[in-house]
JSON list of C-alpha atoms in Angstrom, two decimals:
[
{"chain": "D", "resi": 4, "resn": "MET", "atom": "CA", "xyz": [0.11, -0.10, -0.26]},
{"chain": "D", "resi": 5, "resn": "THR", "atom": "CA", "xyz": [1.08, 3.45, -0.27]},
{"chain": "D", "resi": 6, "resn": "ALA", "atom": "CA", "xyz": [1.42, 6.74, 1.68]},
{"chain": "D", "resi": 7, "resn": "GLY", "atom": "CA", "xyz": [-2.23, 7.28, 3.76]},
{"chain": "D", "resi": 8, "resn": "GLU", "atom": "CA", "xyz": [-3.27, 4.22, 2.05]},
{"chain": "D", "resi": 9, "resn": "PHE", "atom": "CA", "xyz": [-5.08, 1.21, 4.69]},
{"chain": "D", "resi": 10, "resn": "MET", "atom": "CA", "xyz": [-7.04, -1.24, 5.43]},
{"chain": "D", "resi": 11, "resn": "ALA", "atom": "CA", "xyz": [-9.95, -0.63, 7.67]},
{"chain": "D", "resi": 12, "resn": "THR", "atom": "CA", "xyz": [-13.59, -1.19, 9.12]},
{"chain": "D", "resi": 13, "resn": "PRO", "atom": "CA", "xyz": [-16.27, 0.75, 8.77]},
{"chain": "D", "resi": 14, "resn": "LEU", "atom": "CA", "xyz": [-18.20, 0.69, 12.16]},
{"chain": "D", "resi": 15, "resn": "GLN", "atom": "CA", "xyz": [-21.37, 1.47, 13.25]},
{"chain": "D", "resi": 16, "resn": "ALA", "atom": "CA", "xyz": [-21.99, 5.05, 16.22]},
{"chain": "D", "resi": 17, "resn": "LEU", "atom": "CA", "xyz": [-23.17, 3.73, 19.50]},
{"chain": "D", "resi": 18, "resn": "ASP", "atom": "CA", "xyz": [-24.80, 7.56, 19.69]},
{"chain": "D", "resi": 19, "resn": "GLN", "atom": "CA", "xyz": [-27.18, 7.89, 16.95]},
{"chain": "D", "resi": 20, "resn": "ALA", "atom": "CA", "xyz": [-28.45, 11.38, 17.37]},
{"chain": "D", "resi": 21, "resn": "SER", "atom": "CA", "xyz": [-31.33, 9.89, 14.38]},
{"chain": "D", "resi": 22, "resn": "ASP", "atom": "CA", "xyz": [-33.26, 6.81, 12.61]},
{"chain": "D", "resi": 23, "resn": "VAL", "atom": "CA", "xyz": [-30.29, 6.82, 9.98]},
{"chain": "D", "resi": 24, "resn": "PRO", "atom": "CA", "xyz": [-27.22, 4.50, 11.28]},
{"chain": "D", "resi": 25, "resn": "TRP", "atom": "CA", "xyz": [-24.19, 6.39, 9.74]},
{"chain": "D", "resi": 26, "resn": "TYR", "atom": "CA", "xyz": [-21.00, 4.99, 10.45]},
{"chain": "D", "resi": 27, "resn": "PHE", "atom": "CA", "xyz": [-16.93, 5.75, 11.32]},
{"chain": "D", "resi": 28, "resn": "VAL", "atom": "CA", "xyz": [-13.36, 4.59, 10.50]},
{"chain": "D", "resi": 29, "resn": "VAL", "atom": "CA", "xyz": [-10.14, 5.92, 12.99]},
{"chain": "D", "resi": 30, "resn": "LEU", "atom": "CA", "xyz": [-7.09, 7.12, 10.95]},
{"chain": "D", "resi": 31, "resn": "PRO", "atom": "CA", "xyz": [-4.26, 5.28, 11.85]},
{"chain": "D", "resi": 32, "resn": "PRO", "atom": "CA", "xyz": [-1.66, 7.78, 13.37]},
{"chain": "D", "resi": 33, "resn": "GLU", "atom": "CA", "xyz": [0.77, 6.97, 10.68]},
{"chain": "D", "resi": 34, "resn": "VAL", "atom": "CA", "xyz": [-1.87, 8.23, 8.41]},
{"chain": "D", "resi": 35, "resn": "SER", "atom": "CA", "xyz": [-3.08, 11.05, 10.48]},
{"chain": "D", "resi": 36, "resn": "ALA", "atom": "CA", "xyz": [0.61, 12.17, 10.10]},
{"chain": "D", "resi": 37, "resn": "THR", "atom": "CA", "xyz": [1.12, 12.45, 6.72]},
{"chain": "D", "resi": 38, "resn": "LEU", "atom": "CA", "xyz": [-1.89, 15.48, 7.00]},
{"chain": "D", "resi": 39, "resn": "PRO", "atom": "CA", "xyz": [-0.56, 19.04, 8.19]},
{"chain": "D", "resi": 40, "resn": "ARG", "atom": "CA", "xyz": [-2.56, 19.29, 11.92]},
{"chain": "D", "resi": 41, "resn": "ARG", "atom": "CA", "xyz": [-3.94, 16.89, 14.08]},
{"chain": "D", "resi": 42, "resn": "GLY", "atom": "CA", "xyz": [-7.02, 19.21, 14.14]},
{"chain": "D", "resi": 43, "resn": "ARG", "atom": "CA", "xyz": [-10.19, 19.67, 12.69]},
{"chain": "D", "resi": 44, "resn": "LEU", "atom": "CA", "xyz": [-9.52, 19.33, 8.19]},
{"chain": "D", "resi": 45, "resn": "THR", "atom": "CA", "xyz": [-11.36, 18.30, 5.47]},
{"chain": "D", "resi": 46, "resn": "ALA", "atom": "CA", "xyz": [-9.38, 15.46, 3.02]},
{"chain": "D", "resi": 47, "resn": "ALA", "atom": "CA", "xyz": [-9.81, 14.20, -0.10]},
{"chain": "D", "resi": 48, "resn": "VAL", "atom": "CA", "xyz": [-11.34, 10.04, 1.16]},
{"chain": "D", "resi": 49, "resn": "TRP", "atom": "CA", "xyz": [-11.12, 7.34, -1.65]},
{"chain": "D", "resi": 50, "resn": "ILE", "atom": "CA", "xyz": [-13.28, 4.62, 0.02]},
{"chain": "D", "resi": 51, "resn": "ASN", "atom": "CA", "xyz": [-12.18, 1.30, -2.51]},
{"chain": "D", "resi": 52, "resn": "ASP", "atom": "CA", "xyz": [-11.26, 3.70, -5.20]},
{"chain": "D", "resi": 53, "resn": "GLU", "atom": "CA", "xyz": [-14.44, 5.77, -5.27]},
{"chain": "D", "resi": 54, "resn": "ARG", "atom": "CA", "xyz": [-13.84, 9.71, -3.82]},
{"chain": "D", "resi": 55, "resn": "PHE", "atom": "CA", "xyz": [-15.20, 11.58, -1.21]},
{"chain": "D", "resi": 56, "resn": "ASP", "atom": "CA", "xyz": [-13.87, 15.20, 0.51]},
{"chain": "D", "resi": 57, "resn": "ILE", "atom": "CA", "xyz": [-14.52, 14.49, 4.36]},
{"chain": "D", "resi": 58, "resn": "LEU", "atom": "CA", "xyz": [-14.05, 16.18, 7.57]},
{"chain": "D", "resi": 59, "resn": "LEU", "atom": "CA", "xyz": [-12.32, 14.57, 10.03]},
{"chain": "D", "resi": 60, "resn": "GLU", "atom": "CA", "xyz": [-12.46, 15.11, 13.41]},
{"chain": "D", "resi": 61, "resn": "PRO", "atom": "CA", "xyz": [-9.26, 14.63, 15.76]},
{"chain": "D", "resi": 62, "resn": "ASP", "atom": "CA", "xyz": [-9.21, 11.86, 18.60]},
{"chain": "D", "resi": 63, "resn": "GLY", "atom": "CA", "xyz": [-7.48, 13.32, 21.20]},
{"chain": "D", "resi": 64, "resn": "ARG", "atom": "CA", "xyz": [-4.89, 10.60, 20.15]},
{"chain": "D", "resi": 65, "resn": "LYS", "atom": "CA", "xyz": [-3.20, 12.63, 17.74]},
{"chain": "D", "resi": 66, "resn": "SER", "atom": "CA", "xyz": [-4.84, 11.02, 15.04]},
{"chain": "D", "resi": 67, "resn": "HIS", "atom": "CA", "xyz": [-8.58, 11.41, 13.28]},
{"chain": "D", "resi": 68, "resn": "TRP", "atom": "CA", "xyz": [-11.82, 10.28, 12.28]},
{"chain": "D", "resi": 69, "resn": "MET", "atom": "CA", "xyz": [-14.03, 10.37, 9.88]},
{"chain": "D", "resi": 70, "resn": "ARG", "atom": "CA", "xyz": [-18.04, 10.09, 10.10]},
{"chain": "D", "resi": 71, "resn": "ILE", "atom": "CA", "xyz": [-19.45, 7.59, 6.73]},
{"chain": "D", "resi": 72, "resn": "GLU", "atom": "CA", "xyz": [-22.73, 8.44, 5.76]},
{"chain": "D", "resi": 73, "resn": "PRO", "atom": "CA", "xyz": [-24.45, 5.02, 4.00]},
{"chain": "D", "resi": 74, "resn": "ALA", "atom": "CA", "xyz": [-24.77, 6.69, 0.67]},
{"chain": "D", "resi": 75, "resn": "MET", "atom": "CA", "xyz": [-21.08, 6.94, 0.47]},
{"chain": "D", "resi": 76, "resn": "LEU", "atom": "CA", "xyz": [-20.83, 3.35, 1.43]},
{"chain": "D", "resi": 77, "resn": "GLN", "atom": "CA", "xyz": [-22.98, 2.34, -1.03]},
{"chain": "D", "resi": 78, "resn": "ALA", "atom": "CA", "xyz": [-21.34, 4.29, -3.11]},
{"chain": "D", "resi": 79, "resn": "ALA", "atom": "CA", "xyz": [-18.00, 3.11, -2.53]},
{"chain": "D", "resi": 80, "resn": "ARG", "atom": "CA", "xyz": [-19.29, -0.53, -2.62]},
{"chain": "D", "resi": 81, "resn": "ALA", "atom": "CA", "xyz": [-18.76, -1.15, 1.13]},
{"chain": "D", "resi": 82, "resn": "GLU", "atom": "CA", "xyz": [-20.55, -2.55, 3.48]},
{"chain": "D", "resi": 83, "resn": "PRO", "atom": "CA", "xyz": [-20.55, -1.46, 7.06]},
{"chain": "D", "resi": 84, "resn": "GLY", "atom": "CA", "xyz": [-18.73, -4.52, 9.44]},
{"chain": "D", "resi": 85, "resn": "VAL", "atom": "CA", "xyz": [-17.09, -5.16, 6.64]},
{"chain": "D", "resi": 86, "resn": "PRO", "atom": "CA", "xyz": [-12.71, -4.30, 5.97]},
{"chain": "D", "resi": 87, "resn": "ALA", "atom": "CA", "xyz": [-12.47, -1.69, 3.09]},
{"chain": "D", "resi": 88, "resn": "ARG", "atom": "CA", "xyz": [-9.46, 0.15, 1.28]},
{"chain": "D", "resi": 89, "resn": "PHE", "atom": "CA", "xyz": [-8.82, 3.60, 2.16]},
{"chain": "D", "resi": 90, "resn": "ARG", "atom": "CA", "xyz": [-6.46, 6.23, 0.66]},
{"chain": "D", "resi": 91, "resn": "VAL", "atom": "CA", "xyz": [-6.42, 10.10, 2.50]},
{"chain": "D", "resi": 92, "resn": "ALA", "atom": "CA", "xyz": [-4.66, 12.86, 1.23]},
{"chain": "D", "resi": 93, "resn": "GLN", "atom": "CA", "xyz": [-4.30, 16.63, 2.24]},
{"chain": "D", "resi": 94, "resn": "LEU", "atom": "CA", "xyz": [-6.77, 19.59, 0.06]},
{"chain": "D", "resi": 95, "resn": "GLU", "atom": "CA", "xyz": [-5.37, 21.92, -1.96]},
{"chain": "D", "resi": 96, "resn": "THR", "atom": "CA", "xyz": [-7.80, 24.19, -0.36]},
{"chain": "D", "resi": 97, "resn": "GLN", "atom": "CA", "xyz": [-9.30, 23.69, 2.94]},
{"chain": "D", "resi": 98, "resn": "PRO", "atom": "CA", "xyz": [-13.48, 24.66, 2.10]},
{"chain": "D", "resi": 99, "resn": "GLU", "atom": "CA", "xyz": [-14.91, 27.50, 4.36]},
{"chain": "D", "resi": 100, "resn": "PRO", "atom": "CA", "xyz": [-16.95, 25.78, 6.46]},
{"chain": "D", "resi": 101, "resn": "GLU", "atom": "CA", "xyz": [-20.77, 26.28, 7.46]},
{"chain": "D", "resi": 102, "resn": "VAL", "atom": "CA", "xyz": [-20.42, 29.52, 10.26]},
{"chain": "D", "resi": 103, "resn": "PRO", "atom": "CA", "xyz": [-23.06, 29.00, 12.78]},
{"chain": "D", "resi": 104, "resn": "ASP", "atom": "CA", "xyz": [-26.64, 31.41, 12.73]},
{"chain": "D", "resi": 105, "resn": "ASP", "atom": "CA", "xyz": [-25.54, 31.82, 16.28]},
{"chain": "D", "resi": 106, "resn": "LEU", "atom": "CA", "xyz": [-22.16, 33.28, 15.19]},
{"chain": "D", "resi": 107, "resn": "ILE", "atom": "CA", "xyz": [-23.40, 35.59, 11.84]},
{"chain": "D", "resi": 108, "resn": "ALA", "atom": "CA", "xyz": [-25.73, 36.89, 13.98]},
{"chain": "D", "resi": 109, "resn": "ALA", "atom": "CA", "xyz": [-23.44, 38.33, 16.93]},
{"chain": "D", "resi": 110, "resn": "LEU", "atom": "CA", "xyz": [-20.80, 38.73, 13.33]},
{"chain": "D", "resi": 111, "resn": "SER", "atom": "CA", "xyz": [-23.25, 41.17, 12.01]},
{"chain": "D", "resi": 112, "resn": "THR", "atom": "CA", "xyz": [-22.99, 43.55, 15.33]},
{"chain": "D", "resi": 113, "resn": "GLN", "atom": "CA", "xyz": [-19.68, 44.07, 15.63]},
{"chain": "D", "resi": 114, "resn": "ALA", "atom": "CA", "xyz": [-18.55, 45.25, 12.61]},
{"chain": "D", "resi": 115, "resn": "ALA", "atom": "CA", "xyz": [-14.74, 44.96, 13.62]},
{"chain": "D", "resi": 116, "resn": "ALA", "atom": "CA", "xyz": [-15.32, 41.15, 15.48]},
{"chain": "D", "resi": 117, "resn": "GLN", "atom": "CA", "xyz": [-16.31, 41.10, 11.50]},
{"chain": "D", "resi": 118, "resn": "GLN", "atom": "CA", "xyz": [-13.55, 42.60, 9.73]},
{"chain": "D", "resi": 119, "resn": "THR", "atom": "CA", "xyz": [-10.98, 40.71, 11.77]},
{"chain": "D", "resi": 120, "resn": "TRP", "atom": "CA", "xyz": [-13.31, 37.31, 10.53]},
{"chain": "D", "resi": 121, "resn": "ALA", "atom": "CA", "xyz": [-13.07, 37.83, 7.46]},
{"chain": "D", "resi": 122, "resn": "SER", "atom": "CA", "xyz": [-8.92, 38.39, 6.98]},
{"chain": "D", "resi": 123, "resn": "THR", "atom": "CA", "xyz": [-8.43, 35.79, 8.80]},
{"chain": "D", "resi": 124, "resn": "THR", "atom": "CA", "xyz": [-7.35, 31.82, 7.11]},
{"chain": "D", "resi": 125, "resn": "THR", "atom": "CA", "xyz": [-9.62, 29.30, 6.73]},
{"chain": "D", "resi": 126, "resn": "LEU", "atom": "CA", "xyz": [-8.12, 26.54, 8.67]},
{"chain": "D", "resi": 127, "resn": "ALA", "atom": "CA", "xyz": [-8.81, 29.64, 11.29]},
{"chain": "D", "resi": 128, "resn": "ARG", "atom": "CA", "xyz": [-11.75, 30.00, 11.24]},
{"chain": "D", "resi": 129, "resn": "VAL", "atom": "CA", "xyz": [-12.59, 26.15, 11.33]},
{"chain": "D", "resi": 130, "resn": "ASP", "atom": "CA", "xyz": [-10.71, 26.45, 14.69]},
{"chain": "D", "resi": 131, "resn": "TRP", "atom": "CA", "xyz": [-13.24, 29.03, 15.06]},
{"chain": "D", "resi": 132, "resn": "ILE", "atom": "CA", "xyz": [-16.52, 27.20, 14.87]},
{"chain": "D", "resi": 133, "resn": "HIS", "atom": "CA", "xyz": [-15.09, 23.83, 16.24]},
{"chain": "D", "resi": 134, "resn": "TRP", "atom": "CA", "xyz": [-14.51, 25.86, 19.67]},
{"chain": "D", "resi": 135, "resn": "LEU", "atom": "CA", "xyz": [-17.73, 27.34, 19.20]},
{"chain": "D", "resi": 136, "resn": "THR", "atom": "CA", "xyz": [-19.72, 23.34, 18.47]},
{"chain": "D", "resi": 137, "resn": "SER", "atom": "CA", "xyz": [-17.85, 21.83, 21.14]},
{"chain": "D", "resi": 138, "resn": "ALA", "atom": "CA", "xyz": [-19.42, 23.35, 23.58]},
{"chain": "D", "resi": 139, "resn": "LYS", "atom": "CA", "xyz": [-21.53, 20.63, 25.18]},
{"chain": "D", "resi": 140, "resn": "GLN", "atom": "CA", "xyz": [-24.44, 23.16, 26.63]},
{"chain": "D", "resi": 141, "resn": "ALA", "atom": "CA", "xyz": [-26.23, 26.12, 25.34]},
{"chain": "D", "resi": 142, "resn": "SER", "atom": "CA", "xyz": [-24.99, 28.17, 27.82]},
{"chain": "D", "resi": 143, "resn": "THR", "atom": "CA", "xyz": [-21.48, 27.81, 27.21]},
{"chain": "D", "resi": 144, "resn": "ARG", "atom": "CA", "xyz": [-21.60, 28.40, 23.75]},
{"chain": "D", "resi": 145, "resn": "ALA", "atom": "CA", "xyz": [-23.58, 31.59, 23.61]},
{"chain": "D", "resi": 146, "resn": "LYS", "atom": "CA", "xyz": [-20.63, 32.51, 26.26]},
{"chain": "D", "resi": 147, "resn": "ARG", "atom": "CA", "xyz": [-18.01, 31.58, 23.73]},
{"chain": "D", "resi": 148, "resn": "VAL", "atom": "CA", "xyz": [-20.17, 32.99, 20.86]},
{"chain": "D", "resi": 149, "resn": "ARG", "atom": "CA", "xyz": [-19.84, 36.26, 22.89]},
{"chain": "D", "resi": 150, "resn": "ASP", "atom": "CA", "xyz": [-15.77, 35.99, 23.61]},
{"chain": "D", "resi": 151, "resn": "ALA", "atom": "CA", "xyz": [-15.13, 35.10, 19.86]},
{"chain": "D", "resi": 152, "resn": "CYS", "atom": "CA", "xyz": [-16.71, 38.63, 19.04]},
{"chain": "D", "resi": 153, "resn": "GLU", "atom": "CA", "xyz": [-14.64, 39.96, 22.20]},
{"chain": "D", "resi": 154, "resn": "MET", "atom": "CA", "xyz": [-11.26, 37.89, 20.90]},
{"chain": "D", "resi": 155, "resn": "LEU", "atom": "CA", "xyz": [-12.12, 39.18, 16.96]},
{"chain": "D", "resi": 156, "resn": "ALA", "atom": "CA", "xyz": [-12.90, 42.70, 17.53]},
{"chain": "D", "resi": 157, "resn": "ASP", "atom": "CA", "xyz": [-9.64, 43.37, 19.83]},
{"chain": "D", "resi": 158, "resn": "GLY", "atom": "CA", "xyz": [-7.88, 42.24, 16.81]},
{"chain": "D", "resi": 159, "resn": "LYS", "atom": "CA", "xyz": [-6.83, 37.73, 17.56]},
{"chain": "D", "resi": 160, "resn": "LYS", "atom": "CA", "xyz": [-7.41, 36.03, 14.72]},
{"chain": "D", "resi": 161, "resn": "ARG", "atom": "CA", "xyz": [-6.90, 32.89, 16.52]},
{"chain": "D", "resi": 162, "resn": "VAL", "atom": "CA", "xyz": [-9.02, 31.50, 19.04]},
{"chain": "D", "resi": 163, "resn": "CYS", "atom": "CA", "xyz": [-7.20, 31.90, 22.54]},
{"chain": "D", "resi": 164, "resn": "CYS", "atom": "CA", "xyz": [-6.28, 28.83, 24.68]},
{"chain": "D", "resi": 165, "resn": "PHE", "atom": "CA", "xyz": [-8.04, 25.86, 22.38]},
{"chain": "D", "resi": 166, "resn": "ASP", "atom": "CA", "xyz": [-6.70, 22.73, 21.57]},
{"chain": "D", "resi": 167, "resn": "PRO", "atom": "CA", "xyz": [-8.20, 21.88, 17.81]},
{"chain": "D", "resi": 168, "resn": "SER", "atom": "CA", "xyz": [-6.53, 18.23, 18.23]},
{"chain": "D", "resi": 169, "resn": "GLY", "atom": "CA", "xyz": [-7.81, 17.49, 21.83]},
{"chain": "D", "resi": 170, "resn": "PHE", "atom": "CA", "xyz": [-4.81, 15.85, 23.05]},
{"chain": "D", "resi": 171, "resn": "TYR", "atom": "CA", "xyz": [-3.77, 18.04, 25.53]},
{"chain": "D", "resi": 172, "resn": "SER", "atom": "CA", "xyz": [-7.12, 18.77, 26.46]},
{"chain": "D", "resi": 173, "resn": "LYS", "atom": "CA", "xyz": [-8.59, 15.39, 26.70]},
{"chain": "D", "resi": 174, "resn": "ALA", "atom": "CA", "xyz": [-11.55, 17.23, 25.66]},
{"chain": "D", "resi": 175, "resn": "PHE", "atom": "CA", "xyz": [-12.28, 15.32, 21.33]},
{"chain": "D", "resi": 176, "resn": "LYS", "atom": "CA", "xyz": [-12.25, 11.37, 20.83]},
{"chain": "D", "resi": 177, "resn": "ALA", "atom": "CA", "xyz": [-13.68, 8.94, 18.26]},
{"chain": "D", "resi": 178, "resn": "PRO", "atom": "CA", "xyz": [-17.01, 7.53, 18.67]},
{"chain": "D", "resi": 179, "resn": "GLU", "atom": "CA", "xyz": [-18.00, 4.18, 20.34]},
{"chain": "D", "resi": 180, "resn": "ALA", "atom": "CA", "xyz": [-18.84, 1.39, 17.73]},
{"chain": "D", "resi": 181, "resn": "LYS", "atom": "CA", "xyz": [-22.26, 0.20, 18.08]},
{"chain": "D", "resi": 182, "resn": "PRO", "atom": "CA", "xyz": [-22.08, -3.75, 19.90]},
{"chain": "D", "resi": 183, "resn": "ARG", "atom": "CA", "xyz": [-22.23, -6.27, 17.02]},
{"chain": "D", "resi": 184, "resn": "HIS", "atom": "CA", "xyz": [-23.84, -9.33, 17.35]},
{"chain": "D", "resi": 185, "resn": "ALA", "atom": "CA", "xyz": [-24.03, -12.51, 15.94]},
{"chain": "D", "resi": 186, "resn": "GLY", "atom": "CA", "xyz": [-25.51, -12.62, 12.67]},
{"chain": "D", "resi": 187, "resn": "ASP", "atom": "CA", "xyz": [-25.00, -9.32, 12.23]}
]
C-alpha cells in the first residue's frame, strides 16, 4: 500500500441522534501524521477507489476519525462491518466552513469582529467554529460566541487557549462503536 492507504472496517456509531445510522473509521496514526495538522480538516478520501471530500475530526490521540454516511458506503460498494480500502490525502485548499447562525448574527452586530473574521485564514475559521460547536451546553456556547466576538473585535485572528487536536485537553475522541451481535 502507498502512503495514506490503509484497510479499515466501517463501524456503526453507538450514539445515533437520528433514525438513520452512520458509520466511522479511525485513521491509523501513521496516516494521520501525513496530514498538515491534528485538528479538524477536510481531506480527499477514497473508499474502494470512490473519492469523497470528508471532514476529519481529531480523536484526541494525535490522529483523526471520519464520519461515513450510508450513501458513501453504497457508492463505494462497501459494507458496514466489512474491511474496505481507504486512501487519505490532503486537499490543495481547505473549503470554507459552514458558519453557524448564532455566530453570523453576533458578527453582524460588530463591525470590528466581522472585519477580523474576514481577514483570518480558512483553518483559523475552522478552529473558531470547532471551539464554538464543541460546547456541550447552550450556555457555554452562547458565552463562547460572545467571547469570540470580543477576541475578534480586539484583532485576535486565532481562538485563544483552544487545543484543536484534543490531545492535551482530552476534549475530543472518536465515537464508540455499536456492539455487533452474532449474525449482524
